[in-house]
């Protein structure tokens, strides 16, 4: 059986492409480097994907699609608990692909057309916005809701992209910090959360 038709060749190339991209971006992820990392012939890339660009786009899309946290409840219960849990899962999952997401953001700033990280954050924002709209007592303008969601998702993406070792200085413990982000988000839409360290009531 030709190498490019072996069942695991496609999966190996996708994994190798993601690894090479995370380490060196599009320029560093040459077809030669990807093929070597996958342990296959370089021609397999073109037989299976048509181009390096198509391979990289699929490799990123597959990984980023798996980063989404479990959906928020359609009917909210305890928003402080539910949003904090969702935030914790989101940050942990994004952190697992921190280098790939950083490369994707850097290249998106230079006009590349496969900005998987951006699509992920849009999806996260849409999910949070749906959840906040479903909360009893929320009556804010669309502009205020959009700004609130953008700040919340931005805070989570910063947590994931920067990571603990790079922060420096004195920071609140991770769990407390996430709860404060959630409390601030709820307060911004008119629902101050109880039980936060910052004294929100």
PDB file of C-alpha atoms in Angstrom:
ATOM      1  CA  UNK A   1       0.000   0.000   0.000  1.00  0.00           C
ATOM      2  CA  UNK A   2       1.410   3.442  -0.911  1.00  0.00           C
ATOM      3  CA  UNK A   3       2.612   5.385   2.102  1.00  0.00           C
ATOM      4  CA  UNK A   4       0.133   8.217   1.528  1.00  0.00           C
ATOM      5  CA  UNK A   5      -2.750   5.750   1.788  1.00  0.00           C
ATOM      6  CA  UNK A   6      -1.721   4.251   5.122  1.00  0.00           C
ATOM      7  CA  UNK A   7      -4.426   4.962   7.714  1.00  0.00           C
ATOM      8  CA  UNK A   8      -2.202   6.891  10.092  1.00  0.00           C
ATOM      9  CA  UNK A   9      -0.266   8.930   7.524  1.00  0.00           C
ATOM     10  CA  UNK A  10      -2.855  11.710   7.448  1.00  0.00           C
ATOM     11  CA  UNK A  11      -3.041  11.888  11.246  1.00  0.00           C
ATOM     12  CA  UNK A  12       0.753  11.889  11.549  1.00  0.00           C
ATOM     13  CA  UNK A  13       1.055  14.717   9.037  1.00  0.00           C
ATOM     14  CA  UNK A  14      -1.607  16.780  10.812  1.00  0.00           C
ATOM     15  CA  UNK A  15       0.133  16.344  14.170  1.00  0.00           C
ATOM     16  CA  UNK A  16       3.561  17.091  12.695  1.00  0.00           C
ATOM     17  CA  UNK A  17       2.260  20.167  10.884  1.00  0.00           C
ATOM     18  CA  UNK A  18       0.755  21.548  14.090  1.00  0.00           C
ATOM     19  CA  UNK A  19       3.997  20.909  15.972  1.00  0.00           C
ATOM     20  CA  UNK A  20       6.175  22.530  13.308  1.00  0.00           C
ATOM     21  CA  UNK A  21       3.820  25.493  13.048  1.00  0.00           C
ATOM     22  CA  UNK A  22       3.801  26.015  16.824  1.00  0.00           C
ATOM     23  CA  UNK A  23       7.609  25.994  16.828  1.00  0.00           C
ATOM     24  CA  UNK A  24       8.291  28.170  13.805  1.00  0.00           C
ATOM     25  CA  UNK A  25       5.141  29.522  12.232  1.00  0.00           C
ATOM     26  CA  UNK A  26       4.373  29.107   8.535  1.00  0.00           C
ATOM     27  CA  UNK A  27       7.930  29.837   7.482  1.00  0.00           C
ATOM     28  CA  UNK A  28       9.429  27.314   9.851  1.00  0.00           C
ATOM     29  CA  UNK A  29       6.845  24.685   8.991  1.00  0.00           C
ATOM     30  CA  UNK A  30       8.396  23.678   5.678  1.00  0.00           C
ATOM     31  CA  UNK A  31       7.125  20.614   3.878  1.00  0.00           C
ATOM     32  CA  UNK A  32      10.507  18.994   4.460  1.00  0.00           C
ATOM     33  CA  UNK A  33      10.358  19.655   8.214  1.00  0.00           C
ATOM     34  CA  UNK A  34       6.759  18.440   8.464  1.00  0.00           C
ATOM     35  CA  UNK A  35       7.487  15.256   6.513  1.00  0.00           C
ATOM     36  CA  UNK A  36      10.558  14.537   8.632  1.00  0.00           C
ATOM     37  CA  UNK A  37       8.608  15.058  11.868  1.00  0.00           C
ATOM     38  CA  UNK A  38       5.863  12.750  10.602  1.00  0.00           C
ATOM     39  CA  UNK A  39       8.325  10.152   9.330  1.00  0.00           C
ATOM     40  CA  UNK A  40       6.870  10.140   5.817  1.00  0.00           C
ATOM     41  CA  UNK A  41       7.936  11.191   2.321  1.00  0.00           C
ATOM     42  CA  UNK A  42       7.469  14.859   1.484  1.00  0.00           C
ATOM     43  CA  UNK A  43       5.314  13.964  -1.520  1.00  0.00           C
ATOM     44  CA  UNK A  44       2.664  12.543   0.798  1.00  0.00           C
ATOM     45  CA  UNK A  45       1.788  16.087   1.848  1.00  0.00           C
ATOM     46  CA  UNK A  46       0.835  17.025  -1.687  1.00  0.00           C
ATOM     47  CA  UNK A  47      -0.946  13.737  -2.425  1.00  0.00           C
ATOM     48  CA  UNK A  48      -3.104  14.005   0.701  1.00  0.00           C
ATOM     49  CA  UNK A  49      -3.577  17.761   1.139  1.00  0.00           C
ATOM     50  CA  UNK A  50      -2.631  19.403  -2.149  1.00  0.00           C
ATOM     51  CA  UNK A  51      -0.443  22.078  -0.546  1.00  0.00           C
ATOM     52  CA  UNK A  52       1.370  23.012   2.624  1.00  0.00           C
ATOM     53  CA  UNK A  53      -1.141  25.804   3.217  1.00  0.00           C
ATOM     54  CA  UNK A  54      -4.073  23.399   3.090  1.00  0.00           C
ATOM     55  CA  UNK A  55      -2.295  21.033   5.485  1.00  0.00           C
ATOM     56  CA  UNK A  56      -1.542  23.813   7.986  1.00  0.00           C
ATOM     57  CA  UNK A  57      -5.086  25.180   7.794  1.00  0.00           C
ATOM     58  CA  UNK A  58      -6.577  21.745   8.501  1.00  0.00           C
ATOM     59  CA  UNK A  59      -4.069  20.958  11.250  1.00  0.00           C
ATOM     60  CA  UNK A  60      -4.883  24.202  13.074  1.00  0.00           C
ATOM     61  CA  UNK A  61      -8.619  23.879  12.529  1.00  0.00           C
ATOM     62  CA  UNK A  62      -8.695  20.339  13.931  1.00  0.00           C
ATOM     63  CA  UNK A  63      -6.759  21.288  17.059  1.00  0.00           C
ATOM     64  CA  UNK A  64      -8.550  24.565  17.713  1.00  0.00           C
ATOM     65  CA  UNK A  65     -11.953  22.904  17.272  1.00  0.00           C
ATOM     66  CA  UNK A  66     -11.039  20.619  20.159  1.00  0.00           C
ATOM     67  CA  UNK A  67     -10.282  23.549  22.463  1.00  0.00           C
ATOM     68  CA  UNK A  68     -13.869  24.578  23.059  1.00  0.00           C
ATOM     69  CA  UNK A  69     -14.944  24.043  26.648  1.00  0.00           C
ATOM     70  CA  UNK A  70     -18.145  22.193  27.460  1.00  0.00           C
ATOM     71  CA  UNK A  71     -21.107  24.393  26.468  1.00  0.00           C
ATOM     72  CA  UNK A  72     -22.559  26.691  29.074  1.00  0.00           C
ATOM     73  CA  UNK A  73     -26.016  25.637  30.289  1.00  0.00           C
ATOM     74  CA  UNK A  74     -28.905  26.798  28.135  1.00  0.00           C
ATOM     75  CA  UNK A  75     -30.812  27.584  31.330  1.00  0.00           C
ATOM     76  CA  UNK A  76     -28.445  29.295  33.794  1.00  0.00           C
ATOM     77  CA  UNK A  77     -28.336  28.099  37.393  1.00  0.00           C
ATOM     78  CA  UNK A  78     -25.586  29.719  39.480  1.00  0.00           C
ATOM     79  CA  UNK A  79     -23.797  32.080  37.082  1.00  0.00           C
ATOM     80  CA  UNK A  80     -20.763  32.644  39.321  1.00  0.00           C
ATOM     81  CA  UNK A  81     -20.133  28.891  39.612  1.00  0.00           C
ATOM     82  CA  UNK A  82     -21.017  28.012  36.022  1.00  0.00           C
ATOM     83  CA  UNK A  83     -19.039  30.794  34.363  1.00  0.00           C
ATOM     84  CA  UNK A  84     -16.030  30.219  36.625  1.00  0.00           C
ATOM     85  CA  UNK A  85     -15.994  26.504  35.775  1.00  0.00           C
ATOM     86  CA  UNK A  86     -16.315  27.298  32.073  1.00  0.00           C
ATOM     87  CA  UNK A  87     -13.538  29.890  32.328  1.00  0.00           C
ATOM     88  CA  UNK A  88     -11.256  27.400  34.111  1.00  0.00           C
ATOM     89  CA  UNK A  89     -11.802  24.763  31.417  1.00  0.00           C
ATOM     90  CA  UNK A  90     -11.354  27.289  28.605  1.00  0.00           C
ATOM     91  CA  UNK A  91      -8.065  28.610  29.965  1.00  0.00           C
ATOM     92  CA  UNK A  92      -6.711  25.102  30.578  1.00  0.00           C
ATOM     93  CA  UNK A  93      -7.548  23.958  27.063  1.00  0.00           C
ATOM     94  CA  UNK A  94      -6.165  27.050  25.362  1.00  0.00           C
ATOM     95  CA  UNK A  95      -3.001  26.849  27.469  1.00  0.00           C
ATOM     96  CA  UNK A  96      -2.355  23.364  26.091  1.00  0.00           C
ATOM     97  CA  UNK A  97      -1.855  24.913  22.618  1.00  0.00           C
ATOM     98  CA  UNK A  98      -0.382  28.226  23.739  1.00  0.00           C
ATOM     99  CA  UNK A  99       2.502  28.268  21.230  1.00  0.00           C
ATOM    100  CA  UNK A 100       0.270  27.438  18.272  1.00  0.00           C
ATOM    101  CA  UNK A 101      -2.247  30.121  19.242  1.00  0.00           C
ATOM    102  CA  UNK A 102       0.526  32.704  19.620  1.00  0.00           C
ATOM    103  CA  UNK A 103       1.839  31.905  16.135  1.00  0.00           C
ATOM    104  CA  UNK A 104      -1.660  32.122  14.713  1.00  0.00           C
ATOM    105  CA  UNK A 105      -2.237  35.544  16.249  1.00  0.00           C
ATOM    106  CA  UNK A 106       1.146  36.809  15.073  1.00  0.00           C
ATOM    107  CA  UNK A 107       0.530  35.685  11.514  1.00  0.00           C
ATOM    108  CA  UNK A 108      -3.040  36.988  11.482  1.00  0.00           C
ATOM    109  CA  UNK A 109      -1.623  40.441  12.194  1.00  0.00           C
ATOM    110  CA  UNK A 110       0.325  40.124   8.926  1.00  0.00           C
ATOM    111  CA  UNK A 111      -2.684  39.232   6.806  1.00  0.00           C
ATOM    112  CA  UNK A 112      -2.696  35.436   6.706  1.00  0.00           C
ATOM    113  CA  UNK A 113      -6.104  33.994   5.907  1.00  0.00           C
ATOM    114  CA  UNK A 114      -6.285  31.029   8.308  1.00  0.00           C
ATOM    115  CA  UNK A 115      -6.828  32.686  11.673  1.00  0.00           C
ATOM    116  CA  UNK A 116      -8.124  29.706  13.680  1.00  0.00           C
ATOM    117  CA  UNK A 117      -7.542  31.363  17.054  1.00  0.00           C
ATOM    118  CA  UNK A 118      -9.690  34.323  16.074  1.00  0.00           C
ATOM    119  CA  UNK A 119     -12.554  32.026  15.132  1.00  0.00           C
ATOM    120  CA  UNK A 120     -12.204  30.236  18.472  1.00  0.00           C
ATOM    121  CA  UNK A 121     -12.522  33.489  20.414  1.00  0.00           C
ATOM    122  CA  UNK A 122     -15.536  34.564  18.371  1.00  0.00           C
ATOM    123  CA  UNK A 123     -17.237  31.247  19.191  1.00  0.00           C
ATOM    124  CA  UNK A 124     -16.390  31.649  22.873  1.00  0.00           C
ATOM    125  CA  UNK A 125     -17.843  35.160  22.852  1.00  0.00           C
ATOM    126  CA  UNK A 126     -21.040  34.007  21.184  1.00  0.00           C
ATOM    127  CA  UNK A 127     -21.505  31.313  23.814  1.00  0.00           C
ATOM    128  CA  UNK A 128     -20.952  33.714  26.720  1.00  0.00           C
ATOM    129  CA  UNK A 129     -23.290  36.289  25.174  1.00  0.00           C
ATOM    130  CA  UNK A 130     -26.069  33.676  24.819  1.00  0.00           C
ATOM    131  CA  UNK A 131     -25.590  32.649  28.443  1.00  0.00           C
ATOM    132  CA  UNK A 132     -25.669  36.227  29.753  1.00  0.00           C
ATOM    133  CA  UNK A 133     -28.801  37.032  27.741  1.00  0.00           C
ATOM    134  CA  UNK A 134     -30.517  34.037  29.348  1.00  0.00           C
ATOM    135  CA  UNK A 135     -29.900  35.305  32.896  1.00  0.00           C
ATOM    136  CA  UNK A 136     -32.877  36.758  34.742  1.00  0.00           C
ATOM    137  CA  UNK A 137     -32.533  40.455  35.395  1.00  0.00           C
ATOM    138  CA  UNK A 138     -30.093  41.259  32.592  1.00  0.00           C
ATOM    139  CA  UNK A 139     -31.242  44.335  30.688  1.00  0.00           C
ATOM    140  CA  UNK A 140     -28.295  45.970  28.976  1.00  0.00           C
ATOM    141  CA  UNK A 141     -27.763  47.424  25.542  1.00  0.00           C
ATOM    142  CA  UNK A 142     -26.243  45.287  22.806  1.00  0.00           C
ATOM    143  CA  UNK A 143     -23.192  47.547  22.840  1.00  0.00           C
ATOM    144  CA  UNK A 144     -22.680  47.049  26.589  1.00  0.00           C
ATOM    145  CA  UNK A 145     -23.143  43.287  26.272  1.00  0.00           C
ATOM    146  CA  UNK A 146     -20.699  43.083  23.346  1.00  0.00           C
ATOM    147  CA  UNK A 147     -18.081  45.099  25.251  1.00  0.00           C
ATOM    148  CA  UNK A 148     -18.555  43.005  28.401  1.00  0.00           C
ATOM    149  CA  UNK A 149     -18.178  39.731  26.518  1.00  0.00           C
ATOM    150  CA  UNK A 150     -15.123  41.006  24.625  1.00  0.00           C
ATOM    151  CA  UNK A 151     -13.406  41.986  27.880  1.00  0.00           C
ATOM    152  CA  UNK A 152     -14.215  38.649  29.520  1.00  0.00           C
ATOM    153  CA  UNK A 153     -13.002  36.518  26.607  1.00  0.00           C
ATOM    154  CA  UNK A 154      -9.983  38.802  26.243  1.00  0.00           C
ATOM    155  CA  UNK A 155      -9.079  38.256  29.895  1.00  0.00           C
ATOM    156  CA  UNK A 156      -9.322  34.476  29.483  1.00  0.00           C
ATOM    157  CA  UNK A 157      -7.256  34.464  26.313  1.00  0.00           C
ATOM    158  CA  UNK A 158      -4.589  36.563  28.047  1.00  0.00           C
ATOM    159  CA  UNK A 159      -4.505  34.091  30.923  1.00  0.00           C
ATOM    160  CA  UNK A 160      -3.995  31.243  28.471  1.00  0.00           C
ATOM    161  CA  UNK A 161      -1.521  32.979  26.167  1.00  0.00           C
ATOM    162  CA  UNK A 162       0.670  34.610  28.799  1.00  0.00           C
ATOM    163  CA  UNK A 163       0.742  31.876  31.427  1.00  0.00           C
ATOM    164  CA  UNK A 164       1.918  32.017  35.035  1.00  0.00           C
ATOM    165  CA  UNK A 165       5.717  32.018  34.613  1.00  0.00           C
ATOM    166  CA  UNK A 166       5.657  35.097  32.365  1.00  0.00           C
ATOM    167  CA  UNK A 167       3.449  37.295  34.551  1.00  0.00           C
ATOM    168  CA  UNK A 168       5.863  38.438  37.218  1.00  0.00           C
ATOM    169  CA  UNK A 169       4.773  40.459  40.208  1.00  0.00           C
ATOM    170  CA  UNK A 170       2.103  39.543  42.728  1.00  0.00           C
ATOM    171  CA  UNK A 171      -1.034  38.041  41.222  1.00  0.00           C
ATOM    172  CA  UNK A 172      -4.099  36.592  42.863  1.00  0.00           C
ATOM    173  CA  UNK A 173      -4.243  32.777  42.847  1.00  0.00           C
ATOM    174  CA  UNK A 174      -5.626  31.389  39.566  1.00  0.00           C
ATOM    175  CA  UNK A 175      -9.018  30.311  40.899  1.00  0.00           C
ATOM    176  CA  UNK A 176      -9.600  33.600  42.718  1.00  0.00           C
ATOM    177  CA  UNK A 177      -8.589  35.590  39.648  1.00  0.00           C
ATOM    178  CA  UNK A 178     -11.011  33.690  37.411  1.00  0.00           C
ATOM    179  CA  UNK A 179     -13.849  34.238  39.903  1.00  0.00           C
ATOM    180  CA  UNK A 180     -13.075  37.962  39.912  1.00  0.00           C
ATOM    181  CA  UNK A 181     -13.243  38.080  36.105  1.00  0.00           C
ATOM    182  CA  UNK A 182     -16.639  36.403  36.283  1.00  0.00           C
ATOM    183  CA  UNK A 183     -17.842  38.692  39.091  1.00  0.00           C
ATOM    184  CA  UNK A 184     -16.812  41.762  37.086  1.00  0.00           C
ATOM    185  CA  UNK A 185     -18.588  40.387  34.007  1.00  0.00           C
ATOM    186  CA  UNK A 186     -21.805  39.773  35.930  1.00  0.00           C
ATOM    187  CA  UNK A 187     -21.618  43.200  37.554  1.00  0.00           C
ATOM    188  CA  UNK A 188     -21.182  44.804  34.116  1.00  0.00           C
ATOM    189  CA  UNK A 189     -24.543  43.385  33.018  1.00  0.00           C
ATOM    190  CA  UNK A 190     -26.245  44.360  36.265  1.00  0.00           C
ATOM    191  CA  UNK A 191     -25.865  41.172  38.307  1.00  0.00           C
ATOM    192  CA  UNK A 192     -23.239  41.642  41.042  1.00  0.00           C
ATOM    193  CA  UNK A 193     -22.081  38.212  42.226  1.00  0.00           C
ATOM    194  CA  UNK A 194     -21.935  37.199  45.866  1.00  0.00           C
ATOM    195  CA  UNK A 195     -18.975  35.583  47.578  1.00  0.00           C
ATOM    196  CA  UNK A 196     -16.072  37.086  45.663  1.00  0.00           C
ATOM    197  CA  UNK A 197     -12.856  38.171  47.322  1.00  0.00           C
ATOM    198  CA  UNK A 198     -13.273  41.701  46.048  1.00  0.00           C
ATOM    199  CA  UNK A 199     -16.355  42.256  48.166  1.00  0.00           C
ATOM    200  CA  UNK A 200     -18.959  42.306  45.398  1.00  0.00           C
ATOM    201  CA  UNK A 201     -22.443  41.916  46.816  1.00  0.00           C
TER     202      UNK A 201
END
